[in-house]
Coordinates of C-alpha atoms in Angstrom, one line a residue:
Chain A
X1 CA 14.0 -70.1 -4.1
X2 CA 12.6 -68.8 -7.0
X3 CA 14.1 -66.0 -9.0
X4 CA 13.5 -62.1 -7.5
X5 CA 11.5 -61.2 -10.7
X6 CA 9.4 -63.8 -10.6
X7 CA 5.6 -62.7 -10.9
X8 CA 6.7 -59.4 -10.3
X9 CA 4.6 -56.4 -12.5
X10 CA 7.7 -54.9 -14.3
X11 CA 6.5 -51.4 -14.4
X12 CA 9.4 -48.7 -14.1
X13 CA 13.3 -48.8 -13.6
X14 CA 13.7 -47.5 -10.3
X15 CA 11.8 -50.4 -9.0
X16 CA 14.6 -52.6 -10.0
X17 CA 17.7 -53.2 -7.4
X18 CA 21.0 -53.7 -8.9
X19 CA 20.5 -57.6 -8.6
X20 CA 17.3 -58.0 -10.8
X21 CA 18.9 -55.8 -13.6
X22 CA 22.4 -57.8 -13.4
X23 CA 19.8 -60.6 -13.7
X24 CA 17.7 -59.8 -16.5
X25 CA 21.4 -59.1 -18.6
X26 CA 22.6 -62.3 -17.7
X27 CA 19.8 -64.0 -18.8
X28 CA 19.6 -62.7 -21.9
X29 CA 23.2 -63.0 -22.8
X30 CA 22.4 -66.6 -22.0
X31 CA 19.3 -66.5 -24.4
X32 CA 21.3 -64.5 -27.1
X33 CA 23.9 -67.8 -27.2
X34 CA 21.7 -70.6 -26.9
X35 CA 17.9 -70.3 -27.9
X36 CA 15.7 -71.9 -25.6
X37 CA 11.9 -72.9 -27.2
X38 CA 10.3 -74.2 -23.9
X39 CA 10.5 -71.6 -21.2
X40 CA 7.1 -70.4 -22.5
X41 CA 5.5 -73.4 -23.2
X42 CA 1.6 -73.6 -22.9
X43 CA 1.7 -70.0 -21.9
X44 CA -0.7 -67.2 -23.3
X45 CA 0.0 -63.9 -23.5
X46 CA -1.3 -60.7 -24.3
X47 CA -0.2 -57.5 -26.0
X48 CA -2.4 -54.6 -25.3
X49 CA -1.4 -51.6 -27.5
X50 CA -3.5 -49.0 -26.7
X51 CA -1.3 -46.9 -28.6
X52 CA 0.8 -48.2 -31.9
X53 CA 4.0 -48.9 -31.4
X54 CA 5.6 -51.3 -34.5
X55 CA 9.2 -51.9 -32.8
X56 CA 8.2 -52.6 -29.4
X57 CA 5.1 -54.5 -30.1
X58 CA 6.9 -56.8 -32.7
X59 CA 10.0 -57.7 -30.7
X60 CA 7.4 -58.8 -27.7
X61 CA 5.6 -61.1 -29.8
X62 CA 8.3 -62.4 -31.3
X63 CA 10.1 -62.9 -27.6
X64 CA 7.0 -64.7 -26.5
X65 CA 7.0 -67.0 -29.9
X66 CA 9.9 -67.7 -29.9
X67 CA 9.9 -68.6 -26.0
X68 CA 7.1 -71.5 -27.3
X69 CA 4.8 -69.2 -26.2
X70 CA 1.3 -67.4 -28.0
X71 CA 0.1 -63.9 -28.0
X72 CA -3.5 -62.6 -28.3
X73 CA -4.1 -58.7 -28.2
X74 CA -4.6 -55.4 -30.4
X75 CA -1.6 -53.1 -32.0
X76 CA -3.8 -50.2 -31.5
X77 CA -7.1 -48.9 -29.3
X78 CA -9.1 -47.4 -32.0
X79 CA -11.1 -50.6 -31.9
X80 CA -11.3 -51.9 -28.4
X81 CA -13.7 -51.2 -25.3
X82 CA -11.5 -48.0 -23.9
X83 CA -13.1 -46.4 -27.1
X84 CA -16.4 -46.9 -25.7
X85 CA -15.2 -45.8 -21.9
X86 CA -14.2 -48.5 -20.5
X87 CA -12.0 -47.9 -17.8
X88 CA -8.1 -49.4 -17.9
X89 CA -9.2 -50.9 -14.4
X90 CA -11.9 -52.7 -15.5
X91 CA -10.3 -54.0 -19.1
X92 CA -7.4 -54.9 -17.4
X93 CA -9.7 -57.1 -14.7
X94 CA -11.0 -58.8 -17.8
X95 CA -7.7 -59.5 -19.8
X96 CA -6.0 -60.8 -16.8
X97 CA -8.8 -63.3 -16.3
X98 CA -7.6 -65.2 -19.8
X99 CA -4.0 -64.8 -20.0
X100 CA -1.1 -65.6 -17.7
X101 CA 0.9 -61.7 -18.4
X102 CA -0.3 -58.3 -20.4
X103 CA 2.3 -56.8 -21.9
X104 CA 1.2 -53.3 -22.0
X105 CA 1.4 -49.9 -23.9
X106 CA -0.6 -47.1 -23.0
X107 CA -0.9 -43.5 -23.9
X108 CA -1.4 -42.1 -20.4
X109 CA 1.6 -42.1 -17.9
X110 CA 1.0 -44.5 -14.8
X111 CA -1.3 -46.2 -17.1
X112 CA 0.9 -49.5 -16.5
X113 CA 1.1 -48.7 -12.7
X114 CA -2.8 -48.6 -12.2
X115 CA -3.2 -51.5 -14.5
X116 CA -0.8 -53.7 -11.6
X117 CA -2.9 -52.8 -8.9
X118 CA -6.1 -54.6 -10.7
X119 CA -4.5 -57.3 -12.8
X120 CA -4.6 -61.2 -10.9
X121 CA -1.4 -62.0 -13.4
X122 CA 2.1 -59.7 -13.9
X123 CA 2.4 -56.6 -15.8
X124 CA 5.3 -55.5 -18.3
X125 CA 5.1 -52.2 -19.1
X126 CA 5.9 -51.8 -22.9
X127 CA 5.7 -47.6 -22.4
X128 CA 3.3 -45.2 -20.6
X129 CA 3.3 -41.8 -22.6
X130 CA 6.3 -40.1 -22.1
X131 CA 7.1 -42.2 -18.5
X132 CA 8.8 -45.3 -18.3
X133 CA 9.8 -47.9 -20.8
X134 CA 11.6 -50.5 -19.0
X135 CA 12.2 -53.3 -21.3
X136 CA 14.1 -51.0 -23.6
X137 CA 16.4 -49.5 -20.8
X138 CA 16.8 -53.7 -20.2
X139 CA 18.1 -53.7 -24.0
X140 CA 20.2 -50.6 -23.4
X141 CA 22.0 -52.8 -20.0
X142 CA 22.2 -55.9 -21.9
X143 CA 23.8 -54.3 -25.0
X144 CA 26.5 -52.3 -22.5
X145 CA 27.2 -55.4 -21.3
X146 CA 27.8 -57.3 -24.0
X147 CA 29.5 -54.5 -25.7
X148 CA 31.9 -53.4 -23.1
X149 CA 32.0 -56.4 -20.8
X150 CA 31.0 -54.6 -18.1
X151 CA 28.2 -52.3 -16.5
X152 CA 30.1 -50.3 -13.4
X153 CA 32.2 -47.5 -14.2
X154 CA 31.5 -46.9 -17.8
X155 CA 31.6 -43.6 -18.9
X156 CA 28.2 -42.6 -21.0
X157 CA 27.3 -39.3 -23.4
X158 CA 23.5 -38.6 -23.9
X159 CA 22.8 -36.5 -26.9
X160 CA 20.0 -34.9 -28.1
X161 CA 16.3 -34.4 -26.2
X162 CA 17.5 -35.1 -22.8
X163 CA 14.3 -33.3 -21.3
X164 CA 11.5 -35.7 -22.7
X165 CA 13.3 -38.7 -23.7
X166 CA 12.4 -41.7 -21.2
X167 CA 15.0 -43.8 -22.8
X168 CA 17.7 -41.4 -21.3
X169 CA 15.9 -41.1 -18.3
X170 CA 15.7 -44.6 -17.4
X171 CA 19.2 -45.5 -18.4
X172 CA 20.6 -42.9 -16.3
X173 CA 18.7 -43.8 -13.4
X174 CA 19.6 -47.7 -14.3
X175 CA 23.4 -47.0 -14.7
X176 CA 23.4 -44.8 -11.4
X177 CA 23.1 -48.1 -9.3
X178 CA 26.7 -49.5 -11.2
X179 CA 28.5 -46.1 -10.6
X180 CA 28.7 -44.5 -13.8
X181 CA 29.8 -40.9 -15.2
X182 CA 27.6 -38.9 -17.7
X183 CA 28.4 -36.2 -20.6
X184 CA 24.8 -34.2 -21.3
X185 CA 25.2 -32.9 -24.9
X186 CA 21.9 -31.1 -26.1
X187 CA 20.0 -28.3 -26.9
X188 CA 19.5 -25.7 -23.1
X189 CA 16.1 -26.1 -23.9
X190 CA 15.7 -29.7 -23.8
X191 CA 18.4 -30.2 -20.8
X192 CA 17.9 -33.2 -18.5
X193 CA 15.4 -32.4 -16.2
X194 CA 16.2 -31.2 -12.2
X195 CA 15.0 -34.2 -10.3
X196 CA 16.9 -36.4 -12.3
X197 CA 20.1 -34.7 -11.6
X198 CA 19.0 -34.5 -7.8
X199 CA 18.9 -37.8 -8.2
X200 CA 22.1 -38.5 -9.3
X201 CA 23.6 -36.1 -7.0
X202 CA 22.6 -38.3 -4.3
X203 CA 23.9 -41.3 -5.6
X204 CA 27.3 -39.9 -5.8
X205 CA 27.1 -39.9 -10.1
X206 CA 29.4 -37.3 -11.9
X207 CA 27.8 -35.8 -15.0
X208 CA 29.0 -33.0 -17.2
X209 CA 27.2 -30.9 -19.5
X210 CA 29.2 -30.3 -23.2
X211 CA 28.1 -28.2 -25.8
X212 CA 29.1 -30.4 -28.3
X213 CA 29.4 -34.3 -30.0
X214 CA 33.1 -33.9 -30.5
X215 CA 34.7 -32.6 -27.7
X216 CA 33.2 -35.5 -25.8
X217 CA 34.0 -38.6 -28.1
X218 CA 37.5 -39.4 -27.0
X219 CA 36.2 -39.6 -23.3
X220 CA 33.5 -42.4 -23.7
X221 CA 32.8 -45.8 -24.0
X222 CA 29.0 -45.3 -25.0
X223 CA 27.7 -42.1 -27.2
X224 CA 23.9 -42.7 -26.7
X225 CA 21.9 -40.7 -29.5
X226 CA 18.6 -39.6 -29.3
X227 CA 16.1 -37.8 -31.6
X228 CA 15.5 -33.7 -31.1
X229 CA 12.4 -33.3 -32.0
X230 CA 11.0 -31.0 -34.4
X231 CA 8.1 -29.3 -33.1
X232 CA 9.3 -29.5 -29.8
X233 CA 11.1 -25.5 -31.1
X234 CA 9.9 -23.1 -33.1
X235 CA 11.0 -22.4 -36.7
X236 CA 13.8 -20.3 -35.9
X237 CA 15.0 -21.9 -32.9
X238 CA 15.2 -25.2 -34.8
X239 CA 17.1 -23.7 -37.8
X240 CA 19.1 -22.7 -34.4
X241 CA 20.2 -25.8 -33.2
X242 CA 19.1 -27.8 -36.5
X243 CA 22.4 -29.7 -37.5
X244 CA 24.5 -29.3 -33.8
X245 CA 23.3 -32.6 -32.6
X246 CA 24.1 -34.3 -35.4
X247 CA 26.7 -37.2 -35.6
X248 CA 28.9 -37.7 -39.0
X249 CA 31.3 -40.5 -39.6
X250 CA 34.1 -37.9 -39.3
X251 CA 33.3 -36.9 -35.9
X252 CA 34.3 -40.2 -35.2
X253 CA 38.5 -40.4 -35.6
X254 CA 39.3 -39.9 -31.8
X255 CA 37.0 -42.3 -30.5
X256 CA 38.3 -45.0 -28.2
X257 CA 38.4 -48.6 -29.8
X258 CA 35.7 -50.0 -27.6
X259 CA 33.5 -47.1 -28.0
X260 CA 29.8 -48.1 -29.3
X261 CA 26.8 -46.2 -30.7
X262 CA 23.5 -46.6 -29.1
X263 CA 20.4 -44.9 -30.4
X264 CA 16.8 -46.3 -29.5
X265 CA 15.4 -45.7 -33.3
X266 CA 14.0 -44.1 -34.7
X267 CA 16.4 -42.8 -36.4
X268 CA 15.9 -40.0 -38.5
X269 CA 18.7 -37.6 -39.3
X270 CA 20.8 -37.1 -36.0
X271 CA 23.1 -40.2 -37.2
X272 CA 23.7 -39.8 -41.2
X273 CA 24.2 -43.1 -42.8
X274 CA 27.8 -43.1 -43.6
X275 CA 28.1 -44.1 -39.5
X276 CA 26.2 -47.2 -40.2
X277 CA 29.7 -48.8 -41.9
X278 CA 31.9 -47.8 -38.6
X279 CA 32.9 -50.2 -36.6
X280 CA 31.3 -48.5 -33.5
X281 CA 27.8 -48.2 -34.8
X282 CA 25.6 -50.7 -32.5
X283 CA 22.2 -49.5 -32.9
X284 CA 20.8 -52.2 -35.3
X285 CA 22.5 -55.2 -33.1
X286 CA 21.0 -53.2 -30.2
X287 CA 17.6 -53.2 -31.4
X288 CA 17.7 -56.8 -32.5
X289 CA 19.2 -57.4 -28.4
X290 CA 15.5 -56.3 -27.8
X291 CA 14.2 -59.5 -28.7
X292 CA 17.1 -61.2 -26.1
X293 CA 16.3 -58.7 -23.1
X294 CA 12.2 -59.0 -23.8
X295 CA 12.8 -62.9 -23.8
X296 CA 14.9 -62.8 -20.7
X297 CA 12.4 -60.5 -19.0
X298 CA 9.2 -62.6 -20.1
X299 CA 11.4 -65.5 -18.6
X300 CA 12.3 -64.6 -15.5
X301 CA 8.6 -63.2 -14.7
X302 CA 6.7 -66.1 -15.6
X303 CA 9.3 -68.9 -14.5
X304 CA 10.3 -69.7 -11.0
X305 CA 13.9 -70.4 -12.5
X306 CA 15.2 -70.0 -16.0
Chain B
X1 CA -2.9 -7.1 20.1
X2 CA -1.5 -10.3 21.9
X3 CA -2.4 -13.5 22.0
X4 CA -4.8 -13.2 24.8
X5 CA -6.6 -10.3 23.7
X6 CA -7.3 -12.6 20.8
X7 CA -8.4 -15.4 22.5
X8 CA -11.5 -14.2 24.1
X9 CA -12.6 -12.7 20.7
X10 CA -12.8 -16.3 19.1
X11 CA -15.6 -18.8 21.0
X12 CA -14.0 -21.2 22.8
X13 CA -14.3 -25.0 21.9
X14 CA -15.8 -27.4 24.3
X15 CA -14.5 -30.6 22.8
X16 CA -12.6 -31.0 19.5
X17 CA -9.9 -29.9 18.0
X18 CA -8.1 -26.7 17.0
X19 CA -5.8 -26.2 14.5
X20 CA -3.4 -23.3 15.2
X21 CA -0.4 -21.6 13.5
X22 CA -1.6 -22.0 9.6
X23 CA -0.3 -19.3 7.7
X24 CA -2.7 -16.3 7.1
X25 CA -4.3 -17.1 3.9
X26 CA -4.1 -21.2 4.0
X27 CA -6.9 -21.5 6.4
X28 CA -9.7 -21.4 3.6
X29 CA -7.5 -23.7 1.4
X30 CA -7.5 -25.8 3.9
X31 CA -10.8 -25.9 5.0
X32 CA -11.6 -26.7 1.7
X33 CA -9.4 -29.6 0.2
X34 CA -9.5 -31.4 4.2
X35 CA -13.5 -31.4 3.8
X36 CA -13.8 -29.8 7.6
X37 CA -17.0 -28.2 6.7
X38 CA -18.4 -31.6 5.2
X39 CA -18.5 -33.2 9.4
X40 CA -21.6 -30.9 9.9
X41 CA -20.1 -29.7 13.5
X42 CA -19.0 -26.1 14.4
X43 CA -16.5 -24.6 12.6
X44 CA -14.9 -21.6 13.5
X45 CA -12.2 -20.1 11.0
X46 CA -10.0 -17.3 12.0
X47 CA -8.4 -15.8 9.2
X48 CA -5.1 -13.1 9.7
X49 CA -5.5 -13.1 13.3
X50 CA -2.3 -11.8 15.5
X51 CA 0.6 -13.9 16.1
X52 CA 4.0 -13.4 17.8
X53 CA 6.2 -15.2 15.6
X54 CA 3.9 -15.6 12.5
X55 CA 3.0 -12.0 12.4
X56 CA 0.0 -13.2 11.1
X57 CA -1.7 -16.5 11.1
X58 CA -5.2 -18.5 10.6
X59 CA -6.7 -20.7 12.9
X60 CA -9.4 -23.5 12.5
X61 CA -11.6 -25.1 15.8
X62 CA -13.7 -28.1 14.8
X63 CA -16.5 -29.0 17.2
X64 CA -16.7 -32.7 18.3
X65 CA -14.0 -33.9 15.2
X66 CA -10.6 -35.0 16.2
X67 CA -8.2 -35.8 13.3
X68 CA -6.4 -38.4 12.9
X69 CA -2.6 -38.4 13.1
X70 CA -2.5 -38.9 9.1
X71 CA -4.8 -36.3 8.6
X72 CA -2.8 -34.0 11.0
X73 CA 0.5 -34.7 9.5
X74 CA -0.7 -34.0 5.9
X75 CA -1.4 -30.4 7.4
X76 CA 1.9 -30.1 7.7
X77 CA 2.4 -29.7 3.8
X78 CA 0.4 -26.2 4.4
X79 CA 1.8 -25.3 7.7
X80 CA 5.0 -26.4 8.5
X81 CA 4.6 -25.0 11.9
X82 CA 1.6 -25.7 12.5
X83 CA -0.1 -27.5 15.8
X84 CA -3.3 -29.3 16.3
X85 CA -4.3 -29.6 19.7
X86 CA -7.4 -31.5 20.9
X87 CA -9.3 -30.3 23.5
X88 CA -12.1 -32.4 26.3
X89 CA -14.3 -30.3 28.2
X90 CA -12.3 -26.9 27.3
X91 CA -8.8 -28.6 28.3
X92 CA -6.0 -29.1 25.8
X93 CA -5.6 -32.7 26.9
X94 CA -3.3 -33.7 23.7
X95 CA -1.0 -31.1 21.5
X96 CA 0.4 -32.6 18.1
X97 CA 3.2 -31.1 16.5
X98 CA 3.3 -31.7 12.9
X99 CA 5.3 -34.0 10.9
X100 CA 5.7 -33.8 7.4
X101 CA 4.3 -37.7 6.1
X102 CA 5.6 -39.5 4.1
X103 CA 2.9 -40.1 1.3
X104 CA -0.4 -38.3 0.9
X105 CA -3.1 -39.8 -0.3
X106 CA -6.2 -38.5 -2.3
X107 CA -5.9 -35.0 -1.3
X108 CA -4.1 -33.7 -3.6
X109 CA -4.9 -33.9 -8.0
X110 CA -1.8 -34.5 -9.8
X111 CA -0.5 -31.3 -11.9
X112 CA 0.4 -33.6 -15.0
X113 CA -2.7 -33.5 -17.3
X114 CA -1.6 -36.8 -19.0
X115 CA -1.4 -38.5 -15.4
X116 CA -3.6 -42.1 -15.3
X117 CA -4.9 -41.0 -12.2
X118 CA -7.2 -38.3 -13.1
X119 CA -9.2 -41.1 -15.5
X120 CA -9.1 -44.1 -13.4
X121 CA -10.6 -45.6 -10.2
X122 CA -7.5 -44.4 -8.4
X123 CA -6.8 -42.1 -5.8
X124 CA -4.2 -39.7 -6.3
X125 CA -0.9 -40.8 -4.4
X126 CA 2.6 -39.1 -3.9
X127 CA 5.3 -39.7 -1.6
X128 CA 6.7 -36.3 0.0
X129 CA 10.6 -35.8 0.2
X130 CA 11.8 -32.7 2.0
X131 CA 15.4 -31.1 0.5
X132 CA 17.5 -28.7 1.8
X133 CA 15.3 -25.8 0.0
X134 CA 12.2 -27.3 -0.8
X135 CA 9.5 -30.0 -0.3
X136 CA 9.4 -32.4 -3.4
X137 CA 6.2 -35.1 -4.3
X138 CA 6.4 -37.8 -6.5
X139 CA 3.1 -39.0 -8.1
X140 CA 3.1 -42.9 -7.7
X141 CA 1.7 -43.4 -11.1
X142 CA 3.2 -40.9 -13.6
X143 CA 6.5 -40.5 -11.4
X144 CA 7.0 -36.5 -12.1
X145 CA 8.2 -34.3 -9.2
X146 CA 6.6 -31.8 -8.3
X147 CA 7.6 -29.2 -6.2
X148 CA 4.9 -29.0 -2.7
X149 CA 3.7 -25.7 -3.5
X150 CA 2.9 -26.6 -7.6
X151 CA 0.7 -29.8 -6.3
X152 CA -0.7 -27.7 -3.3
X153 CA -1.6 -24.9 -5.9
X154 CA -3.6 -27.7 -8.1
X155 CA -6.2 -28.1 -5.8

């Protein structure tokens, strides 16, 4: 039989069941310890960026590469037919006529859902404005796994823009199938949204809100950072809350052993450097795990078994 | 006035179908987004007509048109309580009560500006969940919620 993602369009977390994400972890942890350069063998893929993204972009085509695979595509879509009008439908048609997946950013939410229902060959959403980004929350999985062993019960604190970050979004939702329980530490106005916490009322999830970093580090296993942006405030309500949602090395004495860091970089000043050198900072093996989770992904959707 | 005094002031239908109990003021609305005028048959709208339990209400008769369940059931977004009864020959000879549905299709324009589907060959496309205090849709392609009466307001 082959695998449950196989030619699947992998367009947004809660379309995964708790099987497929188990999956995808598994396989990566299996890619992470023992490079395979075959599973994408005579296979051509495409990245379409139509909106720059350096991280994401990069760690795809170097998934597919080093899968055996090749990549044609653009980083950006100054230069391409959408400039000229071309609908997504229609590009999409084309692209998918000459390659086996599309691996797919797009500035427009549901641009990777409408792209699915006219592509002939699988879709991986690489991010649709501020909707889903799925391979990253597949990072996020694989790096909780391999960093505490487990993926039930863990105990997880989002900090910082828990209103527009997708990255928090998606993990949340992810880690609601596994039973988790949540600390909320940010700014009220950039509090996680009401549906999500519907959501997670349904499934039974316990989440707290905490006013601050510290109170909350002795009770995790993962403190999962995120940016507040600027201009999301005004001047003075930034000066505000500039410097609350900060972490410092020295926040970090009462943290549990196997507590880890996560932050989906950028980075910019909500984790100062001096964390880096603490032995619970994660975020630069995390983002390298990216390459392991894209490659496991890529795998599983364009191989009956891997 | 009752409901009988009522009922000799609007024509009655021959064949077609009637839509009753609408909540004064969503008759128009829904006139307009359900296309009822576009069939080129008879319509007759009336608008803050007497009810017993409404207080007030609207009420739509269609000549020669009968919906189908789908379309009667996404009625049920605007009137809960609504009915739509289809009449042969002057005779009620089927009453519907309406069900909220599941997903509703093209009707409705998605509130998010940045949503795919108000650029591509798509039609719109949410699926409808009813809480304890309100009536939530999901747009299929940029997964917001919305609460019923934001994405009713849209359009």
């Amino acid at each position: 039989m082959p695998n449950p993602l196989y030619r699947k369009h992998i367009i947004s977390i809660p379309d995964f069941t708790r099987e497929e994400l188990e999956l995808v972890v598994q396989t990566a942890a299996q890619l992470k310890a023992a490079s395979r350069g075959d599973l994408l063998k005579d296979r051509l893929l495409a990245t379409c960026f139509f909106e720059p993204s350096t991280r994401t972009r990069l760690s795809f085509e170097t998934a597919v590469q080093r899968l055996g695979g090749n990549v044609i595509g653009f980083a950006d879509g100054a230069n391409t037919s959408a400039k000229k009008g071309e609908t997504l439908a229609d590009t999409v048609r084309i692209i998918s006529s000459y390659t086996d997946a599309i691996i797919m950013r797009h500035p427009k939410e549901g641009a990777a859902r409408v792209a699915s229902e006219f592509s002939s060959v699988p879709i991986i959403n690489g991010g649709d404005g501020a909707n889903q980004h799925p391979s990253q929350t597949l990072l996020d999985l694989f790096t909780l796994q391999e960093t505490q062993g487990r993926l039930d019960n863990l105990t997880v604190a989002f900090v910082g823009d828990l209103k527009y970050g997708r990255t928090v979004h998606s993990l949340a939702q992810a880690l609601s199938l596994f039973g988790a329980k949540f600390y909320f530490v940010g700014p009220e106005a950039l509090a996680m949204p009401d549906y999500l916490c519907e959501e997670l009322d349904e499934r039974g999830i316990s989440y707290s809100i905490a006013a601050t970093i510290e109170e909350v580090i002795p009770h995790i296993d993962i403190l999962y950072m995120t940016r507040v942006q600027r201009e999301r405030f005004d001047e003075a309500e930034y000066k505000k809350i500039q410097g609350q949602f900060v972490l410092r090395a020295d926040m970090l004495r009462s943290a549990r052993p196997n507590m880890k860091i996560l932050h989906p970089l950028p980075r910019v000043d909500e984790i100062t450097t001096d964390v880096d050198a603490t032995p619970h900072a994660y975020y630069f093996e995390q983002a390298k795990n990216g390459v392991y989770a894209r490659q496991a992904l890529l795998s599983l959707v364009l191989n009956e078994t891997v | 006035m009752t409901e009988k005094v009522y009922a000799r002031n609007v024509e009655a239908l021959k064949s077609g179908t009637v839509i009753d109990h609408i909540p004064a003021g969503q008759g128009l609305r829904i006139l307009r987004l359900f296309q009822l005028a576009e069939y080129r048959e008879r319509v007759t709208v009336g608008l803050n007509l007497p009810s017993g339990h409404m207080g007030s209400k609207d009420l739509i008769k269609i000549e020669n048109v009968v919906l189908s369940e789908e379309q009667a059931n996404e009625l049920a977004l605007f009137a809960p309580r609504g009915t739509v009864s289809v009449i042969e020959d002057f005779a009620v000879v089927r009453k519907q009560k309406l069900a909220i549905p599941d997903t509703v299709e093209g009707i409705f324009a998605c509130p998010n500006s940045n949503c795919v589907s108000h650029v591509e060959p798509v039609q719109s496309h949410f699926s409808v969940r009813v809480t304890e205090h309100d009536t939530k849709m999901k747009c299929k392609y940029c997964e917001k919620v919305f609460s019923k009466d934001i994405v009713v307001d849209v359009r």
